[in-house]
Coordinates of C-alpha atoms and ligand atoms in Angstrom, one line a residue:
X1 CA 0.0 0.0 0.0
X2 CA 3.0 2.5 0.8
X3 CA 3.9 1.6 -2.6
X4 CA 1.6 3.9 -4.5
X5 CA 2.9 7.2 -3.5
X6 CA 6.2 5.9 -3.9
X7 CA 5.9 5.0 -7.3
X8 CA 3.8 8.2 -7.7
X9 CA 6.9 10.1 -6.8
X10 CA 9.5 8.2 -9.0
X11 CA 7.6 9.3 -12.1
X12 CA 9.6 12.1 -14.3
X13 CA 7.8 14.5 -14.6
X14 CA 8.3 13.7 -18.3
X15 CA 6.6 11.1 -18.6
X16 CA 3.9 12.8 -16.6
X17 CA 3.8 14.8 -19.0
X18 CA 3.5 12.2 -21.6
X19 CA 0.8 10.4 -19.4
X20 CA -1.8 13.5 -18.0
X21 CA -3.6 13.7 -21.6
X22 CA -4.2 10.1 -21.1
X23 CA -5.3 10.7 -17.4
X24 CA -7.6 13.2 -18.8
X25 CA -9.4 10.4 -21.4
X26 CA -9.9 8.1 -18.8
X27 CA -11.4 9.6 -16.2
X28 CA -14.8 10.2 -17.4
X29 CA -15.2 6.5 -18.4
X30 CA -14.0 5.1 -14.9
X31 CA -16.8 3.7 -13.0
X32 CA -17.8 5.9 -10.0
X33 CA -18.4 2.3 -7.9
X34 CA -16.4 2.3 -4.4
X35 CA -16.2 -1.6 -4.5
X36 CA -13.9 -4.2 -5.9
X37 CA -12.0 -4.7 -3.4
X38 CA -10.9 -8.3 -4.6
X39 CA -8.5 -7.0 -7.6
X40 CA -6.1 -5.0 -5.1
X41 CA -4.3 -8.8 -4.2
X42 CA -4.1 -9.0 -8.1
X43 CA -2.9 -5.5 -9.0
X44 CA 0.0 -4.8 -6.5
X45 CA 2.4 -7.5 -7.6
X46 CA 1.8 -6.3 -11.1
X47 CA 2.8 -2.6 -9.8
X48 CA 5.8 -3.8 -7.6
X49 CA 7.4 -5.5 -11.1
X50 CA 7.1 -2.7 -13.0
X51 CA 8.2 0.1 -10.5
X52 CA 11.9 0.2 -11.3
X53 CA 11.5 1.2 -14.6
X54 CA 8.5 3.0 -14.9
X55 CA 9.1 6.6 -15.6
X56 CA 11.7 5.6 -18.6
X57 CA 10.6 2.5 -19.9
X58 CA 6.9 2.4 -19.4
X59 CA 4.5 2.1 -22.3
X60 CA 1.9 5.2 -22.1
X61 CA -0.1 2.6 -23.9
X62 CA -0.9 0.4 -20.4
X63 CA -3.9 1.4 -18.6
X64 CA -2.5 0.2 -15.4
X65 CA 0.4 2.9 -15.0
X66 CA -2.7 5.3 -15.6
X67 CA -4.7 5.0 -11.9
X68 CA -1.4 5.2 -9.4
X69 CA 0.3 8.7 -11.2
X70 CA -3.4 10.3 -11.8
X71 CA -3.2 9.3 -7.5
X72 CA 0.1 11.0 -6.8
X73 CA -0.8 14.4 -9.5
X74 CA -3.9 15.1 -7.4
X75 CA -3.0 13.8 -4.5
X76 CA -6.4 11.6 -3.9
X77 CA -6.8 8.8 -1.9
X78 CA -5.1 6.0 -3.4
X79 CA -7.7 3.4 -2.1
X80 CA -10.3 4.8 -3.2
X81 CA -8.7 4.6 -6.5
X82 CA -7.5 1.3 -7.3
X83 CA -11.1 -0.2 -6.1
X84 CA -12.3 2.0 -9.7
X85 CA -9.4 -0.1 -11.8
X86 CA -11.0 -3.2 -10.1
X87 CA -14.9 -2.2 -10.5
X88 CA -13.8 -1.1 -14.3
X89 CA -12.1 -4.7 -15.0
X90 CA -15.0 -6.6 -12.7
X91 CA -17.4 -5.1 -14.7
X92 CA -16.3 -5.5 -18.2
X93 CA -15.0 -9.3 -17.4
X94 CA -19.4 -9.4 -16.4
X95 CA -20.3 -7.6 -19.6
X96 CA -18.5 -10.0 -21.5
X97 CA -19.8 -13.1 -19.6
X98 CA -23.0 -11.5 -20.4
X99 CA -22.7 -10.8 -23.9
X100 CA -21.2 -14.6 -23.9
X101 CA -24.3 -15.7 -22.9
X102 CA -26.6 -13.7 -25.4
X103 CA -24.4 -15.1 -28.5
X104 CA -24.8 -18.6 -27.4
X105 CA -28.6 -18.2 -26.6
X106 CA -29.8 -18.1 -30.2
X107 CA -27.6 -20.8 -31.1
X108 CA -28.7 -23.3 -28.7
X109 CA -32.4 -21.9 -29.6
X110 CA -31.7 -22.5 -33.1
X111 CA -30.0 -26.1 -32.4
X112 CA -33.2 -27.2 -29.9
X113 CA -35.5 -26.0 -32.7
X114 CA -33.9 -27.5 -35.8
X115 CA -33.6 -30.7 -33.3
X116 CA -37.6 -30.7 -32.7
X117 CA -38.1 -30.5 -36.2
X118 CA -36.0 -33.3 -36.8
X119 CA -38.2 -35.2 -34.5
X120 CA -40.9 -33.7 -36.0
X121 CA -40.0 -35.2 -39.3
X122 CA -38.6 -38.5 -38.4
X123 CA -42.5 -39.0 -36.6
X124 CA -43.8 -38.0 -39.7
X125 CA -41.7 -40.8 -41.9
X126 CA -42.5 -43.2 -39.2
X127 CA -46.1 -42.5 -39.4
X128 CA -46.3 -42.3 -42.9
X129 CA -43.8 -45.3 -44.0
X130 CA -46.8 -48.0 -44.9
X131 CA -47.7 -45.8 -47.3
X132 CA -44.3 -44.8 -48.3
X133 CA -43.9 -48.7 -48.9
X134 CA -47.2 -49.0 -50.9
X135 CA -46.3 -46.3 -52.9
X136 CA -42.7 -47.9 -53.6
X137 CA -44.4 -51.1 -54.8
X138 CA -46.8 -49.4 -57.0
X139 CA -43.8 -47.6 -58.5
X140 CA -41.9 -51.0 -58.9
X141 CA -44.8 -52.6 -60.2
X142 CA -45.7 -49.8 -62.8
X143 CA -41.6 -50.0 -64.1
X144 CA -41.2 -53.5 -63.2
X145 CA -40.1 -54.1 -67.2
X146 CA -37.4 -51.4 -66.9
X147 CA -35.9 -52.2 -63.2
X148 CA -35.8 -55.4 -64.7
X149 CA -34.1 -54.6 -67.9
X150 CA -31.8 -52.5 -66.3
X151 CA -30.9 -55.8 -62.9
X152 CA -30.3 -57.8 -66.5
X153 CA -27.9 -55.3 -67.9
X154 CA -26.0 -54.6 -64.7
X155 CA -25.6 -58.6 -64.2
X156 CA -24.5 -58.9 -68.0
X157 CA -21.7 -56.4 -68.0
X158 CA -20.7 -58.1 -64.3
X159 CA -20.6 -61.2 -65.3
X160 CA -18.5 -60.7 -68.8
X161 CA -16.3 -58.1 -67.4
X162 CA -15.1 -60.4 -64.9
X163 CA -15.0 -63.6 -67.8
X164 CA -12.8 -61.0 -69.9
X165 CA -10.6 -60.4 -67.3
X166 CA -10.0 -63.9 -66.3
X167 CA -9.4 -64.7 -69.9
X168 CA -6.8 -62.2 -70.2
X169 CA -4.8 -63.4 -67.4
X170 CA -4.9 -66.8 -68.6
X171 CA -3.2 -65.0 -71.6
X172 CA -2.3 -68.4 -74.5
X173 CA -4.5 -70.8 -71.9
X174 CA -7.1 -69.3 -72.7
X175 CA -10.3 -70.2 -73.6
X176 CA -11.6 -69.8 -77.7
X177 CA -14.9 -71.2 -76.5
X178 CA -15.0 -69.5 -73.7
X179 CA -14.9 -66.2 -75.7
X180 CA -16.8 -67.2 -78.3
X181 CA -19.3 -67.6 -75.9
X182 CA -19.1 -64.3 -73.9
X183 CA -19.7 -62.3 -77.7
X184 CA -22.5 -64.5 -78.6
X185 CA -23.6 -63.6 -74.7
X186 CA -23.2 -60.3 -75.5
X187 CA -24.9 -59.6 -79.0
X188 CA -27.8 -61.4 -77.9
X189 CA -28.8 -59.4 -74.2
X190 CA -27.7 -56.1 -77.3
X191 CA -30.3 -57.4 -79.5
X192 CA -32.9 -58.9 -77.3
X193 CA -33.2 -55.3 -75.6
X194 CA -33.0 -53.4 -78.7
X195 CA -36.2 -56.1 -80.1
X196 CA -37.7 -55.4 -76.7
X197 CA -37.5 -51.9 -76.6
X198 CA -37.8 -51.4 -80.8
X199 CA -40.7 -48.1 -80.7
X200 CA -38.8 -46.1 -78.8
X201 CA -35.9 -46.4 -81.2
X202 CA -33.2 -46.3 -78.9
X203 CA -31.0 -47.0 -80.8
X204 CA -30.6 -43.6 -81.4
X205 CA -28.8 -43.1 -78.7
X206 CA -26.0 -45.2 -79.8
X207 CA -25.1 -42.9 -82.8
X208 CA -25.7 -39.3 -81.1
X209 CA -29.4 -38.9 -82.0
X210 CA -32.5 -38.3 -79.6
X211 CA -34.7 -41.2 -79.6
X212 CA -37.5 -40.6 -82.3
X213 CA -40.4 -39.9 -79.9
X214 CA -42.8 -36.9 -79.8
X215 CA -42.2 -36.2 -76.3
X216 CA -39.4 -36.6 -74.0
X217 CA -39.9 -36.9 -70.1
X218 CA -37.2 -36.8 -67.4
X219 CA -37.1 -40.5 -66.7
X220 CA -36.8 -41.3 -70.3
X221 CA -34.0 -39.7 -70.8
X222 CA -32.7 -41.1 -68.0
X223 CA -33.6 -44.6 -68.8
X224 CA -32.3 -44.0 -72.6
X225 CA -29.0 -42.7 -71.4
X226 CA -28.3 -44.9 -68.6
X227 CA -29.0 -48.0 -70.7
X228 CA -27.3 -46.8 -73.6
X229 CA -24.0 -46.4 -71.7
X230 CA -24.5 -50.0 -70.9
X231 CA -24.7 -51.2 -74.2
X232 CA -21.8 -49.3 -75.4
X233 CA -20.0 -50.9 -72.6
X234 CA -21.2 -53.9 -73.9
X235 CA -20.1 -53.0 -77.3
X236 CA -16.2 -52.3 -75.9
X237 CA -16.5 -55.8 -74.3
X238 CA -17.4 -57.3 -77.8
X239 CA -14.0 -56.1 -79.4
X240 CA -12.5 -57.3 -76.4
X241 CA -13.9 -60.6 -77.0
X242 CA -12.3 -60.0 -80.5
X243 CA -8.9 -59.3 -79.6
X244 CA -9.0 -62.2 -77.3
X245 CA -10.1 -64.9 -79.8
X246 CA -7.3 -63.7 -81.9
X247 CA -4.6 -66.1 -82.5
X248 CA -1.0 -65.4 -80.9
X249 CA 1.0 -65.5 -84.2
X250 CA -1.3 -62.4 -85.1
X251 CA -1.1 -60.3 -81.9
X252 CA 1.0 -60.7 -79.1
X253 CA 0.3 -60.4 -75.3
X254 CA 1.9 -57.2 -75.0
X255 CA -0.1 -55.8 -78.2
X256 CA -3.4 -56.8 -76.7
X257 CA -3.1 -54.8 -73.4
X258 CA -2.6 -51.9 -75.5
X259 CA -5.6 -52.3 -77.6
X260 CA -7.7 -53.2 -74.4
X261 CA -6.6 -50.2 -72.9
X262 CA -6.9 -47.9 -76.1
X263 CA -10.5 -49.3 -76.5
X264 CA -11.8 -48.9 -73.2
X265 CA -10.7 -44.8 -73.1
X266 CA -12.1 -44.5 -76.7
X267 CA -15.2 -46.2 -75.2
X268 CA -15.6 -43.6 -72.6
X269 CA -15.1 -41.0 -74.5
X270 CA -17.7 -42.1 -76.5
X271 CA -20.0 -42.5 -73.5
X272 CA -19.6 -39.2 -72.6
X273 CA -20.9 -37.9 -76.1
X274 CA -23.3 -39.9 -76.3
X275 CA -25.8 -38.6 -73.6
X276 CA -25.8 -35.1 -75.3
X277 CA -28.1 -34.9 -77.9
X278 CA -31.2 -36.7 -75.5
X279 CA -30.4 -34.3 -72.7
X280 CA -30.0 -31.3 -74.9
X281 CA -33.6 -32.0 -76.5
X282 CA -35.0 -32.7 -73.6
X283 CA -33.5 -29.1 -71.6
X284 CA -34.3 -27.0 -75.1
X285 CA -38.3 -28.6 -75.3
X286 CA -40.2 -26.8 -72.9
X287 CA -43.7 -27.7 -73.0
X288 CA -45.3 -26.2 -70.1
X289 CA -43.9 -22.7 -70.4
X290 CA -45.2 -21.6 -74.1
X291 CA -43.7 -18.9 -76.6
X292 CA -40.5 -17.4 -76.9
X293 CA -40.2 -17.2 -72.9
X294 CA -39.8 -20.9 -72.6
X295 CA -37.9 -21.3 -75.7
X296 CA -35.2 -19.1 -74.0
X297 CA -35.2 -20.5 -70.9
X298 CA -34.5 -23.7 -72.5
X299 CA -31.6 -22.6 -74.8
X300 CA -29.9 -20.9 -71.9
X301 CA -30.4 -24.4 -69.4
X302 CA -29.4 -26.2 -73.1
X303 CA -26.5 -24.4 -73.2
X304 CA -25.3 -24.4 -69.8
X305 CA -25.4 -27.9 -70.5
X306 CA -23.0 -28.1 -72.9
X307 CA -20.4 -25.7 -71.3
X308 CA -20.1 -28.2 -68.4
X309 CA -20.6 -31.1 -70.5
X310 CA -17.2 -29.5 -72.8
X311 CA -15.1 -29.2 -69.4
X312 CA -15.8 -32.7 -68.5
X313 CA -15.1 -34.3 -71.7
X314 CA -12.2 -31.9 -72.4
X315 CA -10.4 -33.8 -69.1
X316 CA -11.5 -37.4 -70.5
X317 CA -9.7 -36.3 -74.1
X318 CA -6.1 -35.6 -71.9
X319 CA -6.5 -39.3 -70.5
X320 CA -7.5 -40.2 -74.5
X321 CA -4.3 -38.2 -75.8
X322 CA -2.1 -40.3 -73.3
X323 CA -3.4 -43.2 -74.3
X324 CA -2.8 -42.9 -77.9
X325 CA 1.1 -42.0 -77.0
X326 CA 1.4 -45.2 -74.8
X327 CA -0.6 -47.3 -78.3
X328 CA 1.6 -46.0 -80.5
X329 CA 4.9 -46.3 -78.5
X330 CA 4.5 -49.8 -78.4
X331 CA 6.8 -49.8 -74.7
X332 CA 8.8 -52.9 -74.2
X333 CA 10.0 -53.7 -70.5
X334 CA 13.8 -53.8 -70.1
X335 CA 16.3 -54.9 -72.4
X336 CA 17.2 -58.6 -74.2
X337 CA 19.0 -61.1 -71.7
X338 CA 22.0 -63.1 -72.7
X339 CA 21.9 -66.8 -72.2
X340 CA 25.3 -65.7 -69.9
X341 CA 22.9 -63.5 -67.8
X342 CA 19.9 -66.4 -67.7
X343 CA 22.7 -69.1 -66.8
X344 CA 23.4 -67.5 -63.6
X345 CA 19.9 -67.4 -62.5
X346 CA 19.7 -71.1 -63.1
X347 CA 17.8 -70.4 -66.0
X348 CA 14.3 -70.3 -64.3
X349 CA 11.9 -67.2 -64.7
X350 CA 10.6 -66.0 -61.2
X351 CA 7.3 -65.8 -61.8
X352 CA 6.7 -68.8 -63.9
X353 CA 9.1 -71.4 -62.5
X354 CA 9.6 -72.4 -66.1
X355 CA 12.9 -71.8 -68.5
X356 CA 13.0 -68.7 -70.0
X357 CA 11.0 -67.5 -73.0
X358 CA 12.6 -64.2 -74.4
X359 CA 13.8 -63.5 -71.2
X360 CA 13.9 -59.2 -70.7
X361 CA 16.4 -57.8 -68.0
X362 CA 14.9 -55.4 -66.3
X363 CA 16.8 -52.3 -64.7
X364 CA 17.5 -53.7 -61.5
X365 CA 19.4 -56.9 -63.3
X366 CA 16.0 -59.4 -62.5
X367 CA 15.3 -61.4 -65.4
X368 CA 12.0 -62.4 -66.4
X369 CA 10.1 -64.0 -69.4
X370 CA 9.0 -60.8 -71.8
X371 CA 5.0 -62.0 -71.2
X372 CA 5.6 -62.5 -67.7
X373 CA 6.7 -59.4 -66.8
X374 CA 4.4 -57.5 -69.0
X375 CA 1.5 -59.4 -67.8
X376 CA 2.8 -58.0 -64.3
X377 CA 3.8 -55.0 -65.4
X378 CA 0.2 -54.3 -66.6
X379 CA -1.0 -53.8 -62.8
X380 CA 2.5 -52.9 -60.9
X381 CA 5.0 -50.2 -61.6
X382 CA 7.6 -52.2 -59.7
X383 CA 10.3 -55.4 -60.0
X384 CA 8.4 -58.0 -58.5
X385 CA 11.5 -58.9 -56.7
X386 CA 13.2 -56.1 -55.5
X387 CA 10.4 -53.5 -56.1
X388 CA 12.5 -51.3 -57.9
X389 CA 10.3 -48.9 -60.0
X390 CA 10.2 -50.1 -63.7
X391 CA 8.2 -47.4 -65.2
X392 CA 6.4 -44.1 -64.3
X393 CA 3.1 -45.3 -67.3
X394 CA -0.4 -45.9 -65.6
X395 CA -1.6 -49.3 -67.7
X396 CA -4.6 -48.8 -66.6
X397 CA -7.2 -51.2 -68.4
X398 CA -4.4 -53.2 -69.4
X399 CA -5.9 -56.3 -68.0
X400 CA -9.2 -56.1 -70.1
X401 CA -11.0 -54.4 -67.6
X402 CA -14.4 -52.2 -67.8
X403 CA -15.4 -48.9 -66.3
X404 CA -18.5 -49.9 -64.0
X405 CA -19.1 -45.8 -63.9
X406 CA -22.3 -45.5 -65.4
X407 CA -22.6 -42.2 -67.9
X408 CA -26.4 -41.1 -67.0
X409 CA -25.5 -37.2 -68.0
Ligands
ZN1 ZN1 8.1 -66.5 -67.0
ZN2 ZN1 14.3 -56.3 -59.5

């Protein structure tokens, strides 16, 4: 407590100089409360630190150096004054706990409303979910043809893709039958869908027309589009099937992953085409808004379209570009092995466990048969011994696989 006239005293008169402006700002907005009492413990050790240096080094900025040399200029009580520092601090610390608790009021309003009408909704799905089920039945009963086309497609492309693929590992085991079998597969489900479905010439689709009907509804297109990027998948498998029933003297393995791969991009570049001109007749036609006000509408929705349908397929034509590169470089794995270099392996490829047939060394000195190693090359970057990294291409598709992605836009 002696401290304050103390510290009042050691003040230049500088930087009371510097400091009575100041004095003169604060007064008016100091409380004129008498209690507070409490803050004097906190404040004194804070005053008895900075005391040595305060008249040189003490920022005019703090508002605690403010209340002890207003004190010692006009000689008021001290106590009385440091209870105002405390009642100016008590009170703000309670306006903010107070303006704490209006923010989070609305929010927790706001978050025990939106959670009644949560509940509100759920009861209303619960009480409402026989009908809900009716009303799905009724749906699937009035579509069953196409939710059953479509379960017949979806099967189809599984069960082929996965055929294809196993016929391309088996690379010369394979099966001629097997893929004579999964074309003929394939050109019927085509043709017995195209018989099925022959008024509403969908065919169309397949060479970037609208289906030849007077009106178009949303689920239409949908249904045109969505099965048409099935059958073009379907179409992609069938030159796989091609490729595959092939003889080796005409195309070797290492050929055929490039043409799977260069056929399955081509393919979905082509699926992304193809939904175009359905969509775009069906945005331009506006039926229920007449004259030139719904004609405009739907040119500027038509258009739209097409922007976004440009960006997406100008990202599938870089993937296209790359592809063509990797066709037409016709990449070989490693370089020719000597019969020196196979002799000292003991003349045994790694991953067949069979003597060497055009054995490749790769980078990393492991030699491997030129078809084993691209058959593993077509899903690893890496030496399957020593995991070095062989080469920086994706082969993706490489292995006679088929996009699943469905192109329904
Ligand atoms: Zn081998
Ligand atoms: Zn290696």
């Amino acid at each position: 407590m002696k401290l304050w006239p103390q510290y009042g005293r050691k003040t230049s008169s500088e930087s009371r100089r510097l400091l009575k402006p100041r004095e003169s700002t604060v007064m008016p907005t100091e409380s004129s409360s008498q209690d507070g009492n409490g803050l004097s413990l906190t404040l004194q050790p804070e005053i008895l630190s900075r005391t040595p240096g305060a008249g040189s080094s003490m920022s005019p900025e703090s508002t605690d150096v403010r209340v002890p040399v207003a004190s010692a200029d006009t000689g008021g009580r001290p106590s009385s004054r440091r209870p105002r520092a405390g009642t100016h601090r008590h009170g703000h610390a309670h306006a903010e706990a107070e303006s704490d608790q209006s923010d989070s009021d609305p929010e927790s309003r706001e978050s025990s409303v939106s959670l009644s009408e949560l509940h509100y909704l759920f009861r209303w799905v619960q009480k409402s979910l026989p009908f809900i089920i009716i009303l799905g039945a009724k749906l699937v009963i009035q579509h069953v043809l196409g939710l059953a086309i479509g379960v017949g497609l979806f099967t189809t492309f599984l069960y082929v893709n996965k055929n294809i693929q196993a016929q391309v590992f088996l690379q010369d085991r394979r099966s001629a039958l097997q893929c004579f079998w999964l074309l003929s597969f394939l050109t019927a489900s085509s043709l017995l869908f195209y018989c099925t479905f022959q008024t509403e010439s969908l065919y169309y689709c397949l060479v970037l027309f609208s289906p030849q009907v007077d009106t178009l509804d949303f689920w239409e297109v949908l249904w045109a589009v969505g099965v048409t990027s099935f059958i073009l998948k379907f179409l992609c498998m069938g030159f796989k099937c091609l490729i595959l029933l092939l003889p080796s003297a005409v195309m070797v393995y290492r050929r055929r992953g490039q043409w799977y791969m260069f056929l399955e991009e081509l393919s979905q570049v082509y699926q992304v085409i193809a939904p175009v001109p359905p969509w775009f007749r069906y945005l331009v036609s506006s039926p229920e808004v007449d004259g030139t006000v719904g004609l405009t509408l739907g040119v500027i929705l038509a258009l739209l379209y097409l922007i976004f349908k440009l960006l997406g397929f100008y990202g599938q034509w870089g993937s296209l570009q790359k592809t063509m590169r990797n066709f037409l470089s016709y990449e070989v794995n490693g370089a020719p092995a000597v019969q020196s270099q196979c002799n000292e392996v003991g003349n045994i490829c790694p991953i067949c466990q069979a003597e060497f047939r055009q054995p490749r060394v790769l980078l990393c000195q492991h030699i491997f048969c030129e078809e084993c190693i691209a058959l593993w090359i077509n899903q690893e970057k890496t030496c399957p011994l020593c995991r070095t990294v062989i080469t920086d291409t994706v082969h993706k598709w490489k292995t006679g696989a088929t996009s699943l992605y469905l192109q329904l836009y």
